[in-house]
Amino acid sequence: MSTFSSLGTTISSIFIRPAFLFYAIIISVFSLTVTACSDQNESEAAQFFLKGNLQLEQKEYAGAIHYYDEALAKKSDFADVHSNRGIAYLRLGELDKALEDFNKAIDIDRTFDQAYFNRAGALIDKHEFSLAATDLEQIRKSYQDSTNYYLKWGDLKSQQGYYEQALSEYDRSLTLRPENVQALVNRGVIYFTKKNFKEAQKDFEQALKLNPQQELAYNNLALIFARNKQPEKALQFIDRALDFDAVNPIYLNNKGYVLLLQNQFEEAKKLIDQSLTKAPENSYAHRNLGIYFLHKGQKTEALSAFQKSYSIDPSTDQIHAWLGEALFLNNQKEKACKMWRQGQSLGDEESSVKFTQKCK
C-alpha cells in the first residue's frame, strides 16, 4: 500500500471510477406473418431479418446491420427490423442512428411496445429524461408485470440522481424476478453510490453466482476491494473483467489505479494512457494521471491533469483534494484553499483535513 507522505494523501482512500450500470433491451423475434401467399419481397425480408437476429444474438452488430439493411431494401416498412437495427446501432454506440430506427418503428406501428421500451433506453442515454418517462408511461399497462420494465424505470431514476426511487424500482424488478442479473448489478451500483458497500458487494456477488460471465460485476467488485485496501484481490477481479473486454477504457483505467496502489507506477501509467486514448473525456483517468505525476514529482504536469479532470467532471471523487494539493505545490495557496474549502462543503473529508492543516 502506497502513501504519498509529502502530500499527506493516501491513495487507497479514494475510488477508482464509479461503478456503472448496463441497460436491458428487448429484441423483436418476429411479427411479420409470412404465408404461401406472401409476395417474394416479404418472404426475402423475413429471411434477412432472421439472419440479422442471429448476428445480433452473437454480438456481431455490423453483420446484423448488414442483414437488416437487406431486409429493409425488400420491405421498408418492416417495423421489427427498424427496432432491432436500432438495438445494433445502440450496441455500437451510434445513439442517433438508433433513435432514428426506434422512431421509424413507432411511426410504422404506434402500438409497438418493444420499440417504445428500447427508445426509452436510448433517450435515457441522451439524458432526455422527460421523453424517456413518457415512453415508459406509454407502455405501463402492457409491461406492469415485467421485471425489465421496472429495471428501466430504475435506470431512469438513477440517471436523474433520484437514488431512493431507483432503489425502489430495482427492488420491484427483483421481486418479480429475483434472478434478474441486470437489476442486481444496477441496484448494487446505487448502493455503491450511496456508499453502502456491504449491500453493493452482496448484489454484485449474487449476480456472479447467477451469471459468472457478468463482466460489470467483476469490475464493480474490484472497486470495492480497492476501497477496502485489498489491491491484490481488486487486481484479480479487474483482470477478470478485462478477460471479457481487454480494451475497455474503464477497465484499463481501473487496473491502472490498482497498480498505483501496488507501487507499479510505470505499468499503471501505460494503462491509464491507453484508457485515455480510447476515452479522452474520462475524468477519473485524468485524475489518476495526476496522481502518477505527483508521485514522480512533476507538479506542473500533475496540476494540468487534475485541472482537466475537474473541467470534465467537478464531481470526480476527491478531485478537490488532489487539485488543491497540486495548486498548493505550484505556489498557488489562495486557489488551493478555495478548492479545499469547496471540497469541504461537499463532504470531502480529505479536503477538510487539507484546509485545516494548511489554510488556517
Coordinates of C-alpha atoms in Angstrom, one line a residue:
M1 CA 0.0 0.0 0.0
S2 CA 1.4 3.3 -1.0
T3 CA 1.1 6.7 0.7
F4 CA 2.4 9.9 -0.7
S5 CA 3.9 11.1 2.6
S6 CA 4.8 14.5 1.1
L7 CA 1.2 15.1 0.2
G8 CA -0.5 13.6 3.2
T9 CA -2.9 11.8 1.0
T10 CA -3.4 8.0 1.0
I11 CA -4.1 6.8 -2.5
S12 CA -6.1 3.8 -1.2
S13 CA -8.7 6.2 0.4
I14 CA -10.2 7.2 -2.9
F15 CA -12.3 5.5 -5.6
I16 CA -11.1 4.4 -9.0
R17 CA -14.2 5.1 -11.0
P18 CA -17.9 4.9 -10.2
A19 CA -19.4 1.6 -10.8
F20 CA -21.7 1.7 -13.8
L21 CA -25.0 0.3 -15.0
F22 CA -26.0 -1.5 -18.0
Y23 CA -29.3 -1.5 -19.7
A24 CA -31.9 -4.0 -20.8
I25 CA -33.3 -4.1 -24.3
I26 CA -36.0 -6.2 -25.9
I27 CA -35.2 -7.9 -29.3
S28 CA -38.1 -8.4 -31.6
V29 CA -38.3 -12.0 -32.6
F30 CA -40.9 -11.9 -35.4
S31 CA -44.1 -10.1 -36.2
L32 CA -44.3 -10.3 -40.0
T33 CA -46.6 -13.2 -40.9
V34 CA -45.3 -15.0 -44.0
T35 CA -47.7 -17.3 -45.8
A36 CA -47.7 -19.1 -49.1
C37 CA -49.5 -16.1 -50.5
S38 CA -46.9 -13.6 -49.3
D39 CA -45.0 -11.8 -52.1
Q40 CA -41.4 -12.6 -52.8
N41 CA -40.1 -9.4 -51.2
E42 CA -41.8 -10.0 -47.9
S43 CA -40.5 -13.6 -47.8
E44 CA -36.9 -12.5 -48.5
A45 CA -37.2 -9.6 -46.0
A46 CA -38.2 -12.2 -43.3
Q47 CA -35.2 -14.3 -44.1
F48 CA -32.8 -11.4 -43.9
F49 CA -34.5 -10.4 -40.6
L50 CA -33.9 -13.8 -39.1
K51 CA -30.3 -13.7 -40.2
G52 CA -29.8 -10.3 -38.7
N53 CA -31.3 -11.5 -35.4
L54 CA -28.8 -14.4 -35.3
Q55 CA -25.9 -11.9 -35.8
L56 CA -27.4 -9.7 -33.1
E57 CA -27.5 -12.6 -30.6
Q58 CA -23.9 -13.4 -31.4
K59 CA -23.0 -9.7 -30.8
E60 CA -21.9 -9.3 -34.4
Y61 CA -23.5 -5.9 -34.7
A62 CA -22.1 -4.8 -38.0
G63 CA -23.2 -8.1 -39.6
A64 CA -26.7 -7.7 -38.1
I65 CA -27.0 -4.2 -39.6
H66 CA -26.0 -5.6 -43.0
Y67 CA -28.8 -8.1 -42.9
Y68 CA -31.3 -5.6 -41.6
D69 CA -30.4 -3.3 -44.4
E70 CA -31.1 -6.1 -46.8
A71 CA -34.4 -6.7 -45.2
L72 CA -35.4 -3.1 -45.4
A73 CA -34.4 -3.0 -49.0
K74 CA -37.1 -5.6 -49.6
K75 CA -39.7 -4.2 -47.2
S76 CA -39.1 -0.6 -46.0
D77 CA -42.0 -0.6 -43.5
F78 CA -40.8 -3.6 -41.5
A79 CA -41.1 -2.2 -38.0
D80 CA -39.4 -5.1 -36.3
V81 CA -36.3 -4.7 -38.5
H82 CA -36.1 -1.0 -37.6
S83 CA -36.4 -1.8 -33.9
N84 CA -33.7 -4.5 -34.0
R85 CA -31.4 -2.4 -36.2
G86 CA -31.8 0.3 -33.6
I87 CA -30.5 -2.1 -31.0
A88 CA -27.5 -3.0 -33.1
Y89 CA -26.7 0.7 -33.6
L90 CA -27.2 1.2 -29.8
R91 CA -24.6 -1.5 -29.1
L92 CA -22.2 0.2 -31.4
G93 CA -22.6 3.5 -29.6
E94 CA -24.3 5.1 -32.6
L95 CA -27.1 6.6 -30.5
D96 CA -28.6 9.0 -33.0
K97 CA -29.0 6.2 -35.6
A98 CA -30.5 4.0 -33.0
L99 CA -33.1 6.7 -32.2
E100 CA -33.9 7.2 -35.9
D101 CA -34.7 3.5 -36.2
F102 CA -36.8 3.3 -33.0
N103 CA -38.7 6.4 -34.2
K104 CA -39.3 4.8 -37.5
A105 CA -40.5 1.6 -36.0
I106 CA -43.0 3.5 -33.9
D107 CA -44.1 5.6 -36.8
I108 CA -44.9 2.4 -38.7
D109 CA -46.7 0.8 -35.7
R110 CA -47.9 3.1 -32.9
T111 CA -48.7 0.1 -30.8
F112 CA -45.2 -1.3 -30.9
D113 CA -44.4 -1.6 -27.2
Q114 CA -41.0 -3.1 -27.6
A115 CA -39.8 -0.1 -29.7
Y116 CA -41.1 2.3 -27.0
F117 CA -39.2 0.3 -24.4
N118 CA -36.0 0.4 -26.4
R119 CA -36.3 4.0 -27.3
A120 CA -36.7 4.9 -23.7
G121 CA -33.3 3.4 -23.0
A122 CA -31.7 5.4 -25.8
L123 CA -33.4 8.6 -24.5
I124 CA -32.0 7.9 -21.1
D125 CA -28.5 7.7 -22.6
K126 CA -29.2 11.0 -24.3
H127 CA -30.3 12.5 -21.0
E128 CA -33.8 13.1 -22.5
F129 CA -35.4 12.0 -19.2
S130 CA -38.8 13.5 -19.7
L131 CA -39.2 11.9 -23.1
A132 CA -38.0 8.6 -21.7
A133 CA -40.5 8.7 -18.9
T134 CA -43.3 9.4 -21.5
D135 CA -42.3 6.3 -23.4
L136 CA -42.3 4.2 -20.3
E137 CA -45.7 5.5 -19.2
Q138 CA -47.0 4.7 -22.7
I139 CA -46.4 1.0 -22.2
R140 CA -47.1 0.7 -18.4
K141 CA -50.3 -1.3 -18.9
S142 CA -48.6 -3.8 -21.2
Y143 CA -45.5 -4.2 -19.0
Q144 CA -46.9 -3.8 -15.5
D145 CA -45.8 -7.3 -14.6
S146 CA -42.4 -7.2 -16.4
T147 CA -39.2 -7.3 -14.3
N148 CA -37.3 -5.4 -17.1
Y149 CA -39.9 -2.6 -17.1
Y150 CA -39.1 -1.7 -13.5
L151 CA -35.4 -2.2 -14.3
K152 CA -35.7 0.5 -16.9
W153 CA -37.5 2.9 -14.5
G154 CA -34.7 2.3 -12.1
D155 CA -32.2 3.2 -14.7
L156 CA -34.1 6.4 -15.5
K157 CA -34.3 7.4 -11.8
S158 CA -30.6 6.5 -11.3
Q159 CA -29.5 8.8 -14.2
Q160 CA -31.6 11.6 -12.8
G161 CA -29.9 11.2 -9.4
Y162 CA -33.1 10.0 -7.6
Y163 CA -31.3 7.2 -5.9
E164 CA -34.0 6.2 -3.4
Q165 CA -36.6 6.0 -6.2
A166 CA -34.1 4.0 -8.3
L167 CA -33.7 1.5 -5.4
S168 CA -37.4 1.2 -5.1
E169 CA -37.8 0.4 -8.8
Y170 CA -34.9 -2.2 -8.8
D171 CA -36.5 -3.8 -5.7
R172 CA -39.7 -4.2 -7.6
S173 CA -37.9 -5.6 -10.6
L174 CA -36.2 -8.2 -8.3
T175 CA -39.4 -9.0 -6.5
L176 CA -40.8 -10.1 -9.9
R177 CA -37.7 -11.9 -10.8
P178 CA -35.0 -12.4 -8.1
E179 CA -32.5 -13.8 -10.7
N180 CA -32.6 -10.7 -12.8
V181 CA -28.8 -10.1 -13.1
Q182 CA -29.1 -6.7 -14.6
A183 CA -31.3 -5.5 -11.8
L184 CA -28.9 -6.9 -9.2
V185 CA -25.9 -5.2 -10.8
N186 CA -27.7 -1.9 -11.2
R187 CA -29.0 -1.9 -7.7
G188 CA -25.5 -2.7 -6.5
V189 CA -24.4 0.4 -8.3
I190 CA -26.9 2.6 -6.4
Y191 CA -25.7 1.1 -3.1
F192 CA -22.2 1.8 -4.2
T193 CA -23.0 5.4 -5.0
K194 CA -24.7 5.8 -1.6
K195 CA -21.5 4.3 0.0
N196 CA -23.4 1.2 1.2
F197 CA -20.6 -1.0 0.1
K198 CA -21.7 -4.1 2.1
E199 CA -25.1 -4.2 0.2
A200 CA -23.4 -3.4 -3.1
Q201 CA -20.9 -6.3 -2.7
K202 CA -23.8 -8.7 -1.9
D203 CA -25.6 -7.7 -5.1
F204 CA -22.5 -8.0 -7.3
E205 CA -21.6 -11.4 -5.8
Q206 CA -25.1 -12.7 -6.2
A207 CA -25.0 -11.5 -9.8
L208 CA -21.9 -13.5 -10.4
K209 CA -23.4 -16.6 -8.8
L210 CA -26.3 -16.3 -11.3
N211 CA -24.0 -15.4 -14.3
P212 CA -20.3 -15.9 -13.9
Q213 CA -19.9 -14.2 -17.3
Q214 CA -21.1 -10.8 -15.9
E215 CA -18.1 -8.6 -16.5
L216 CA -19.5 -5.5 -14.9
A217 CA -19.9 -7.3 -11.6
Y218 CA -16.2 -8.2 -11.7
N219 CA -15.3 -4.6 -12.5
N220 CA -17.6 -3.2 -9.7
L221 CA -16.3 -5.7 -7.1
A222 CA -12.8 -4.6 -8.0
L223 CA -13.8 -1.0 -7.0
I224 CA -15.0 -2.3 -3.6
F225 CA -11.9 -4.3 -2.9
A226 CA -9.6 -1.4 -3.9
R227 CA -11.5 0.9 -1.5
N228 CA -11.2 -1.8 1.2
K229 CA -7.4 -1.7 0.8
Q230 CA -7.3 -5.1 -0.8
P231 CA -5.4 -4.3 -4.0
E232 CA -4.4 -7.9 -4.7
K233 CA -8.0 -9.0 -4.7
A234 CA -9.0 -5.9 -6.6
L235 CA -6.5 -6.8 -9.3
Q236 CA -7.9 -10.4 -9.6
F237 CA -11.3 -9.0 -10.2
I238 CA -10.4 -6.3 -12.7
D239 CA -8.2 -8.8 -14.6
R240 CA -11.3 -11.0 -14.8
A241 CA -13.3 -8.1 -16.3
L242 CA -10.5 -7.5 -18.8
D243 CA -10.7 -11.2 -19.8
F244 CA -14.1 -10.3 -21.3
D245 CA -13.2 -7.0 -22.8
A246 CA -9.4 -6.4 -23.0
V247 CA -9.7 -2.9 -24.5
N248 CA -12.5 -1.4 -22.3
P249 CA -11.2 2.0 -21.3
I250 CA -13.0 1.9 -17.9
Y251 CA -11.4 -1.4 -17.0
L252 CA -8.0 -0.3 -18.2
N253 CA -8.1 2.8 -16.1
N254 CA -9.3 0.8 -13.1
K255 CA -6.4 -1.6 -13.4
G256 CA -4.1 1.3 -13.8
Y257 CA -5.3 2.7 -10.5
V258 CA -5.0 -0.7 -8.7
L259 CA -1.4 -0.8 -9.9
L260 CA -0.8 2.7 -8.5
L261 CA -1.9 1.2 -5.1
Q262 CA 0.8 -1.5 -5.6
N263 CA 3.5 1.0 -6.4
Q264 CA 3.7 -0.3 -10.1
F265 CA 3.7 3.3 -11.3
E266 CA 5.1 2.9 -14.8
E267 CA 2.9 0.0 -15.7
A268 CA -0.1 1.9 -14.2
K269 CA 0.7 4.9 -16.4
K270 CA 0.7 2.8 -19.6
L271 CA -2.8 1.5 -18.8
I272 CA -4.1 5.0 -17.9
D273 CA -2.7 6.3 -21.2
Q274 CA -4.4 3.5 -23.1
S275 CA -7.6 4.3 -21.4
L276 CA -7.4 8.0 -22.3
T277 CA -6.6 7.1 -25.9
K278 CA -9.9 5.3 -26.1
A279 CA -11.9 7.6 -23.8
P280 CA -10.2 11.0 -23.6
E281 CA -13.0 12.5 -21.6
N282 CA -12.7 10.1 -18.7
S283 CA -12.3 12.4 -15.7
Y284 CA -11.1 9.6 -13.4
A285 CA -8.3 8.7 -15.9
H286 CA -7.1 12.3 -15.9
R287 CA -7.2 12.3 -12.1
N288 CA -5.2 9.1 -11.9
L289 CA -2.7 10.5 -14.3
G290 CA -2.3 13.5 -12.0
I291 CA -1.7 11.1 -9.1
Y292 CA 1.1 9.5 -11.1
F293 CA 2.7 12.8 -11.9
L294 CA 2.6 13.8 -8.2
H295 CA 4.4 10.6 -7.4
K296 CA 7.1 11.5 -10.0
G297 CA 7.5 15.0 -8.6
Q298 CA 6.1 16.5 -11.8
K299 CA 3.9 19.1 -10.1
T300 CA 3.2 21.2 -13.2
E301 CA 2.0 18.2 -15.2
A302 CA 0.0 17.0 -12.2
L303 CA -1.8 20.3 -11.9
S304 CA -2.7 20.2 -15.6
A305 CA -4.1 16.7 -15.3
F306 CA -6.2 17.5 -12.2
Q307 CA -7.5 20.6 -13.9
K308 CA -8.5 18.6 -16.9
S309 CA -10.3 16.1 -14.6
Y310 CA -12.1 18.9 -12.8
S311 CA -13.2 20.6 -16.0
I312 CA -14.7 17.4 -17.3
D313 CA -16.5 16.5 -14.1
P314 CA -16.1 18.5 -10.9
S315 CA -17.9 15.7 -9.0
T316 CA -15.0 13.3 -9.7
D317 CA -14.2 11.7 -6.3
Q318 CA -11.7 13.7 -4.2
I319 CA -10.7 15.9 -7.1
H320 CA -10.9 18.9 -4.8
A321 CA -8.4 17.4 -2.5
W322 CA -6.0 16.4 -5.3
L323 CA -6.4 19.6 -7.3
G324 CA -5.9 21.7 -4.2
E325 CA -2.7 19.8 -3.4
A326 CA -1.4 20.4 -6.9
L327 CA -2.2 24.1 -6.7
F328 CA -0.5 24.4 -3.3
L329 CA 2.6 22.7 -4.6
N330 CA 2.6 25.1 -7.5
N331 CA 2.7 28.1 -5.1
Q332 CA -1.0 28.9 -5.6
K333 CA -2.1 28.7 -2.0
E334 CA -5.1 31.0 -2.2
K335 CA -6.6 29.0 -5.0
A336 CA -5.7 25.8 -3.2
C337 CA -7.5 26.8 -0.1
K338 CA -10.5 27.9 -2.1
M339 CA -10.6 24.5 -3.7
W340 CA -10.2 22.6 -0.4
R341 CA -13.0 24.8 1.1
Q342 CA -15.2 23.9 -1.7
G343 CA -14.5 20.2 -1.3
Q344 CA -15.1 20.5 2.4
S345 CA -18.5 22.0 1.8
L346 CA -19.3 18.9 -0.4
G347 CA -18.4 16.5 2.4
D348 CA -14.9 15.5 1.2
E349 CA -13.0 14.6 4.3
E350 CA -9.6 14.8 2.7
S351 CA -10.3 18.4 1.6
S352 CA -11.4 19.3 5.1
V353 CA -8.2 17.9 6.5
K354 CA -6.1 19.8 4.0
F355 CA -7.9 23.1 4.6
T356 CA -7.5 22.7 8.4
Q357 CA -3.8 21.9 8.1
K358 CA -2.7 24.5 5.5
C359 CA -5.2 27.3 5.4
K360 CA -5.7 28.3 9.0

